[in-house]
Amino acid sequence: MTEAYIYDAVRTPRGKGKASGALYQCTPVALASTVLRAIQQRTRLDTGLVDDVVLGCVEATGEQGGDIARSAVLHAGYAETVAGVTVSRFCASGLEACNVAAGKVISGEADLAIAGGVESMSRVPMGSSGGALFADPSVAFPAHIVPQGISADLLATRRGYSRNHLDCYALQSQLRAANAWRCGHFRKSIVPVVDRNGETILDRDELVRPNTTMEDLSRLEPAFALMGEKSGYDSTAIQRYPEVEAIRHLHHAGNSSGIADGAAAVLIGNREAGEKLGLKPRARFRAFASIGSEPCIMLTGPAPATRKALKKAGMEAGDVGLFEMNEAFAAVVLCFMEEISVNHDRVNVNGGAIAMGHPLGATGAILLGTLLDEMERRDVETGLATLCVGGGMGTATLIERV
Amino acid sequence: MNHYTVDDAGIAILGGLRWEEFAREAGAAIDDPRVRGAIVVASAGLATPLEPCDARDLGSLLRRIETSGKPFVAAIAGTVAGGGYEICLAGHYRIAADHPTTQIGLSDVKAGLMPGLGGTQRLPRLIGIGRALPLLLEGGKLGPRETKEAGLVDALAMGCDLLASARAWICAWILEQAGKTTAQPWDAKGFCIPGGTSAHLFFAASAMLRERTMGLYPAPVAILSSVYEGCQVDLDTGLKIEARYFIHVRGTPEARNQMRLARSRQELEGLAERPANVPAHEFSKIGVLGAGMMGSGIAYVCADAGLEVVLLDTTPENAERGRAAAMGIFDKRDQARLTQVQSRIHATDAYADLRGCDLVIEAVFEDRAIKAEVTRGTAAVTGDGIVFASNTSTLPITGLAEAWPRAENFIGMHFFSPVNKMPLIEIIRGKKTSDACLARAMDLAKKLRKTPIVVNDSRGFYTSRVFSTYVNEGLSMLLEGVAPALIENAGRLAGMPVGPLVLADEVSLDLMRHVREQARADLGADYRPNETDQALHLMIERCGRHGKKTRGGFYDYPEGARKRLWPELTTWFPVRANGPEVAELVVRFRYVQSLETVRCMEEGVVQDRRDADVGSVLGWGFCPALGGTIGHIETVGTDRFIAECERLEKAYGERFSTPGRLRAMAFAAR
């Protein structure tokens, strides 16, 4: 069977996903183009050899509409023979893009592909593209759909996590991210965003707050209490989970993923394509999977998706050396670690989205690249990346160093 | 032949009360070359036709009206809250009478239905989705000022000026717009719904709807979808979408149930079961014994209905306090009314003041001795020729009647708290209560604008008896090891207004115990202890928990914070692992109440299913979407209901056994 290999992975630093963020001045297509050009430059790639570019992008509307992947391909000056396609699986889009590209290679459709993602949450805010999932009563009502923060608080309530527990996790993310930056763990893959004159616009993750303390976190007000109470969301969630007496609102801006801008790309190909380029494969796709899970609580998808991928590979969680589990909300990761029985010392070891931000469509690809870098740094053989997804889904990718 | 008149200015006045008349006249007016504009007089009579083809025809007519090129003005007076208002929306201008009797809205949802003549499409386009949704989803009616503020009408006029104002608007329009045609804003090019179509608005609306309805009512969900789907397209397409949802809702069992309930309630309020051949009675003065919460409430409703009231208690201070409480219910802003009712309630401690009362209602403590004393004290003054009614909720009437010299004039009139808000009166016939006495009690219920049900005497009568099975089932579950939060949420998901544990707290565990003790004393060897006794013993004796008013019961009631389940509850009632599914608990809650109702009917306590259904909904909030406790059985289907009972009996015991009457019904239906 044909294997799909990762040859390279890059990402832009993440900017704050608001008007005051450093990347607010960059169009999304420019961000996407940045990582595509970086791949080409680093590998001295003849872009004509790339069959397809698959980019994740959640709010695919306005500036991010009209198949931004193809626009990025043109913007990056790739050969016009390179196709482009945009995919959305909400927060997992970037990882889904990687899985889709790997699938194209494994099936023989493509020899060489680039996967990744882009999201400018500052210019195309979350919710811009609407969606039947929450807006259409015929979908939202029967499925008890609530905003993700409510789902996170529901999850924390059911699992009995305390505010302190969540904040401790969040603090760890900040400290680990700060440490990773300080020690240059991301040096191999970060591609600064520069303007057309070569001036640097951003060269490091803007959101990290290295001096965060538990006290700082404890002072933050729960972000979802008011909407839970006033807009019927708490009741909607409890009606789906009637063993719950009341939802404890514990999540806030400090223990939830940051709103961010960013892009990432991963070069994926079969053995021959790599040889043709003179590139050494860094890892291969061992297994990948996506699943649907209960949409109201929404965020419990990663564990079943992980189990599905591991089963395909004939492996157990204990065999996996390193995990990147997207820090959508602190409770999500705590729940995942309990479900899969893995410790924090193997999970998100360089921090995560709580510290560095979650540019929706790009994060999945960011995680994969981060995972691979750290696997190489620690000489770990297998790693798994996974994300929870709106509407109740999970996507997981298991990679093995070569 | 057209019945409308056309005046010199070419204005036709259309006042058809029935929709067929209206349809004929409006259609003719559109085509009539003499007619340059029309006034539609909208009043309470205009109702939405229920047959889809009729609704479609009327819908098309409304479309013709608004695109006819002729100005149509709606002149609104009285209660116009269904299809009648939808017709007004198809007009180009709406004027309402500035009078408190003007009540405008779209109340179809309250009947389990939805607007089918464009209400879900025109109202949002008129006033915006955010402002239209609460009106459509809750079906509330607004008074004149509020309708103007909300944009439901364009102007107000004094009642006598209503038609003149309408005429004036049309004349002005004809002068200024000569040559132009009318167009509704939503038919103009480039029309945007005021406030736009926000996805987040619908997101929250769905959740708030589920919070309010527990997902048990399809009509408001259909309304929400009709607005969502229809407001993204042009009006004609939106109307097609609405029509499909309308047909769907009409066919739901919930709509059938709610319509049947409304019909039954109307029949009961019209005294359908009143004994014939008893002349109607005009009341003028009512005696109320006991100036506590119930007594003062009863005094209020009597005074509000125009009756004189003698409110009697043991001391003048107690009586006065009750009188003040009754007066306090009246709207302080309505000075005219307050002056009117001021003198109607006479507070006293003297039995002699009861002389001249048409009927006396006893609302003292649930204690036989006290009740007997006041009953005898009254008879001595009024004589036994008047009706004496007891507001008891638990003590059998036949026994209480022994204190009244003429037992055939003794009856139970069980009011519900708070008396000013709860429409139900449970009228209980004692063994000797005469038809004339019953008729008189029913006449009073009608005078008080309440809904009477009639039951025959037995322990707990109908409402208290069946309602207590709901609480008992909750306590059973607690004893079985079901998690308390699950029990409470299951009660609400079963369609009950509140969970059984919070209900027990509110009634007070002590009072529940008292009632059980009384029953034990009365029944002696026949008394059968149940789960309620077990749970109460644990709570009161072992835990020292008495209910909401004293330190807490199943819940804690912290000062200034939300109530929450007593954290130590699960120490005394340990939770079993692998608990039941919520659906099973819902079934238990609903079935136990339906079964007890069937037993009441079997025993002749309740004789008409209307009393059972209306009594369950109005008396203790049994889910209207199910149509009441008997309606529930029909909704499930008798065969399926019986099969479920057999399963439940095996699993949980005798209280779920299938009554013979039910089997007979199923057999007969074959």
PDB file of C-alpha atoms in Angstrom, chain B residues 151-278:
ATOM      1  CA  GLY B 151     -45.548  48.852  16.124  1.00  0.00           C
ATOM      2  CA  LEU B 152     -48.483  46.459  15.869  1.00  0.00           C
ATOM      3  CA  VAL B 153     -50.697  49.432  15.095  1.00  0.00           C
ATOM      4  CA  ASP B 154     -49.849  52.762  13.525  1.00  0.00           C
ATOM      5  CA  ALA B 155     -52.159  54.985  15.518  1.00  0.00           C
ATOM      6  CA  LEU B 156     -54.663  55.081  18.339  1.00  0.00           C
ATOM      7  CA  ALA B 157     -58.001  56.828  18.315  1.00  0.00           C
ATOM      8  CA  MET B 158     -60.793  57.287  20.808  1.00  0.00           C
ATOM      9  CA  GLY B 159     -63.401  54.594  20.259  1.00  0.00           C
ATOM     10  CA  CYS B 160     -65.957  56.973  18.811  1.00  0.00           C
ATOM     11  CA  ASP B 161     -63.406  58.460  16.424  1.00  0.00           C
ATOM     12  CA  LEU B 162     -62.099  55.163  15.131  1.00  0.00           C
ATOM     13  CA  LEU B 163     -63.952  55.057  11.853  1.00  0.00           C
ATOM     14  CA  ALA B 164     -63.524  58.776  11.293  1.00  0.00           C
ATOM     15  CA  SER B 165     -59.778  58.464  11.751  1.00  0.00           C
ATOM     16  CA  ALA B 166     -59.675  55.594   9.314  1.00  0.00           C
ATOM     17  CA  ARG B 167     -61.641  57.577   6.765  1.00  0.00           C
ATOM     18  CA  ALA B 168     -59.417  60.579   7.233  1.00  0.00           C
ATOM     19  CA  TRP B 169     -56.287  58.547   6.610  1.00  0.00           C
ATOM     20  CA  ILE B 170     -57.685  57.073   3.416  1.00  0.00           C
ATOM     21  CA  CYS B 171     -58.857  60.463   2.156  1.00  0.00           C
ATOM     22  CA  ALA B 172     -55.470  61.982   2.864  1.00  0.00           C
ATOM     23  CA  TRP B 173     -53.816  59.074   1.131  1.00  0.00           C
ATOM     24  CA  ILE B 174     -56.059  59.421  -1.907  1.00  0.00           C
ATOM     25  CA  LEU B 175     -55.264  63.142  -2.156  1.00  0.00           C
ATOM     26  CA  GLU B 176     -51.513  62.793  -1.712  1.00  0.00           C
ATOM     27  CA  GLN B 177     -50.968  59.579  -3.555  1.00  0.00           C
ATOM     28  CA  ALA B 178     -53.128  60.253  -6.572  1.00  0.00           C
ATOM     29  CA  GLY B 179     -51.840  58.079  -9.326  1.00  0.00           C
ATOM     30  CA  LYS B 180     -49.558  55.980  -7.137  1.00  0.00           C
ATOM     31  CA  THR B 181     -50.481  52.551  -5.924  1.00  0.00           C
ATOM     32  CA  THR B 182     -50.143  51.292  -2.407  1.00  0.00           C
ATOM     33  CA  ALA B 183     -47.409  48.885  -1.765  1.00  0.00           C
ATOM     34  CA  GLN B 184     -46.585  47.157   1.452  1.00  0.00           C
ATOM     35  CA  PRO B 185     -43.022  47.886   2.522  1.00  0.00           C
ATOM     36  CA  TRP B 186     -42.147  44.250   1.935  1.00  0.00           C
ATOM     37  CA  ASP B 187     -43.275  44.408  -1.670  1.00  0.00           C
ATOM     38  CA  ALA B 188     -41.028  47.370  -2.424  1.00  0.00           C
ATOM     39  CA  LYS B 189     -37.785  46.745  -4.231  1.00  0.00           C
ATOM     40  CA  GLY B 190     -34.747  46.481  -1.998  1.00  0.00           C
ATOM     41  CA  PHE B 191     -36.799  45.831   1.125  1.00  0.00           C
ATOM     42  CA  CYS B 192     -34.813  44.664   4.127  1.00  0.00           C
ATOM     43  CA  ILE B 193     -36.361  43.276   7.260  1.00  0.00           C
ATOM     44  CA  PRO B 194     -35.989  45.864  10.041  1.00  0.00           C
ATOM     45  CA  GLY B 195     -33.056  44.756  12.159  1.00  0.00           C
ATOM     46  CA  GLY B 196     -31.994  42.074   9.702  1.00  0.00           C
ATOM     47  CA  THR B 197     -31.977  38.307  10.079  1.00  0.00           C
ATOM     48  CA  SER B 198     -29.474  37.619  12.807  1.00  0.00           C
ATOM     49  CA  ALA B 199     -28.292  34.057  13.153  1.00  0.00           C
ATOM     50  CA  HIS B 200     -27.544  34.634  16.826  1.00  0.00           C
ATOM     51  CA  LEU B 201     -31.069  35.805  17.437  1.00  0.00           C
ATOM     52  CA  PHE B 202     -32.406  32.482  16.245  1.00  0.00           C
ATOM     53  CA  PHE B 203     -29.761  30.564  18.169  1.00  0.00           C
ATOM     54  CA  ALA B 204     -30.878  32.135  21.433  1.00  0.00           C
ATOM     55  CA  ALA B 205     -34.545  31.933  20.436  1.00  0.00           C
ATOM     56  CA  SER B 206     -34.295  28.165  19.988  1.00  0.00           C
ATOM     57  CA  ALA B 207     -32.675  27.735  23.373  1.00  0.00           C
ATOM     58  CA  MET B 208     -35.094  30.037  25.176  1.00  0.00           C
ATOM     59  CA  LEU B 209     -37.972  28.223  23.567  1.00  0.00           C
ATOM     60  CA  ARG B 210     -36.705  24.895  24.805  1.00  0.00           C
ATOM     61  CA  GLU B 211     -36.229  26.350  28.269  1.00  0.00           C
ATOM     62  CA  ARG B 212     -39.817  27.552  28.328  1.00  0.00           C
ATOM     63  CA  THR B 213     -41.499  24.544  26.731  1.00  0.00           C
ATOM     64  CA  MET B 214     -39.198  21.663  27.757  1.00  0.00           C
ATOM     65  CA  GLY B 215     -39.423  20.619  24.117  1.00  0.00           C
ATOM     66  CA  LEU B 216     -43.002  19.430  24.593  1.00  0.00           C
ATOM     67  CA  TYR B 217     -44.816  21.816  22.249  1.00  0.00           C
ATOM     68  CA  PRO B 218     -44.358  21.573  18.462  1.00  0.00           C
ATOM     69  CA  ALA B 219     -46.334  24.721  17.587  1.00  0.00           C
ATOM     70  CA  PRO B 220     -43.849  27.353  18.776  1.00  0.00           C
ATOM     71  CA  VAL B 221     -40.978  25.447  17.172  1.00  0.00           C
ATOM     72  CA  ALA B 222     -42.878  25.443  13.900  1.00  0.00           C
ATOM     73  CA  ILE B 223     -43.504  29.181  14.293  1.00  0.00           C
ATOM     74  CA  LEU B 224     -39.812  29.797  14.875  1.00  0.00           C
ATOM     75  CA  SER B 225     -38.893  27.752  11.813  1.00  0.00           C
ATOM     76  CA  SER B 226     -41.563  29.483   9.759  1.00  0.00           C
ATOM     77  CA  VAL B 227     -40.066  32.859  10.641  1.00  0.00           C
ATOM     78  CA  TYR B 228     -36.499  31.670  10.112  1.00  0.00           C
ATOM     79  CA  GLU B 229     -37.119  30.043   6.756  1.00  0.00           C
ATOM     80  CA  GLY B 230     -39.696  32.516   5.507  1.00  0.00           C
ATOM     81  CA  CYS B 231     -37.856  35.714   6.296  1.00  0.00           C
ATOM     82  CA  GLN B 232     -34.962  34.815   4.053  1.00  0.00           C
ATOM     83  CA  VAL B 233     -37.122  34.879   0.953  1.00  0.00           C
ATOM     84  CA  ASP B 234     -39.844  37.093  -0.516  1.00  0.00           C
ATOM     85  CA  LEU B 235     -43.255  37.267   1.090  1.00  0.00           C
ATOM     86  CA  ASP B 236     -45.055  34.988  -1.359  1.00  0.00           C
ATOM     87  CA  THR B 237     -42.516  32.242  -0.843  1.00  0.00           C
ATOM     88  CA  GLY B 238     -42.627  32.885   2.905  1.00  0.00           C
ATOM     89  CA  LEU B 239     -46.380  32.430   2.874  1.00  0.00           C
ATOM     90  CA  LYS B 240     -45.992  29.050   1.183  1.00  0.00           C
ATOM     91  CA  ILE B 241     -43.542  28.013   3.858  1.00  0.00           C
ATOM     92  CA  GLU B 242     -45.870  29.178   6.605  1.00  0.00           C
ATOM     93  CA  ALA B 243     -48.775  27.280   5.085  1.00  0.00           C
ATOM     94  CA  ARG B 244     -46.852  24.007   5.177  1.00  0.00           C
ATOM     95  CA  TYR B 245     -45.906  24.475   8.801  1.00  0.00           C
ATOM     96  CA  PHE B 246     -49.493  25.411   9.616  1.00  0.00           C
ATOM     97  CA  ILE B 247     -50.794  22.147   8.183  1.00  0.00           C
ATOM     98  CA  HIS B 248     -48.120  20.203  10.026  1.00  0.00           C
ATOM     99  CA  VAL B 249     -48.961  21.796  13.387  1.00  0.00           C
ATOM    100  CA  ARG B 250     -52.667  21.318  12.961  1.00  0.00           C
ATOM    101  CA  GLY B 251     -52.099  17.602  12.566  1.00  0.00           C
ATOM    102  CA  THR B 252     -50.056  17.178  15.738  1.00  0.00           C
ATOM    103  CA  PRO B 253     -51.551  15.344  18.726  1.00  0.00           C
ATOM    104  CA  GLU B 254     -50.531  18.298  20.878  1.00  0.00           C
ATOM    105  CA  ALA B 255     -52.733  20.638  18.841  1.00  0.00           C
ATOM    106  CA  ARG B 256     -55.615  18.193  19.024  1.00  0.00           C
ATOM    107  CA  ASN B 257     -55.151  17.873  22.767  1.00  0.00           C
ATOM    108  CA  GLN B 258     -54.942  21.580  23.412  1.00  0.00           C
ATOM    109  CA  MET B 259     -57.965  22.329  21.269  1.00  0.00           C
ATOM    110  CA  ARG B 260     -59.948  19.652  23.037  1.00  0.00           C
ATOM    111  CA  LEU B 261     -58.918  21.089  26.391  1.00  0.00           C
ATOM    112  CA  ALA B 262     -59.982  24.580  25.333  1.00  0.00           C
ATOM    113  CA  ARG B 263     -63.325  23.259  24.177  1.00  0.00           C
ATOM    114  CA  SER B 264     -63.844  21.259  27.383  1.00  0.00           C
ATOM    115  CA  ARG B 265     -62.931  24.234  29.473  1.00  0.00           C
ATOM    116  CA  GLN B 266     -65.398  26.415  27.642  1.00  0.00           C
ATOM    117  CA  GLU B 267     -68.115  23.816  28.172  1.00  0.00           C
ATOM    118  CA  LEU B 268     -67.356  23.549  31.871  1.00  0.00           C
ATOM    119  CA  GLU B 269     -67.341  27.323  32.252  1.00  0.00           C
ATOM    120  CA  GLY B 270     -70.673  27.373  30.499  1.00  0.00           C
ATOM    121  CA  LEU B 271     -71.849  24.968  33.212  1.00  0.00           C
ATOM    122  CA  ALA B 272     -72.485  22.070  30.832  1.00  0.00           C
ATOM    123  CA  GLU B 273     -72.938  19.732  33.799  1.00  0.00           C
ATOM    124  CA  ARG B 274     -75.251  21.977  35.808  1.00  0.00           C
ATOM    125  CA  PRO B 275     -78.366  20.161  36.941  1.00  0.00           C
ATOM    126  CA  ALA B 276     -81.282  21.185  34.756  1.00  0.00           C
ATOM    127  CA  ASN B 277     -84.502  22.559  36.175  1.00  0.00           C
ATOM    128  CA  VAL B 278     -82.771  24.585  38.864  1.00  0.00           C
TER     129      VAL B 278
END
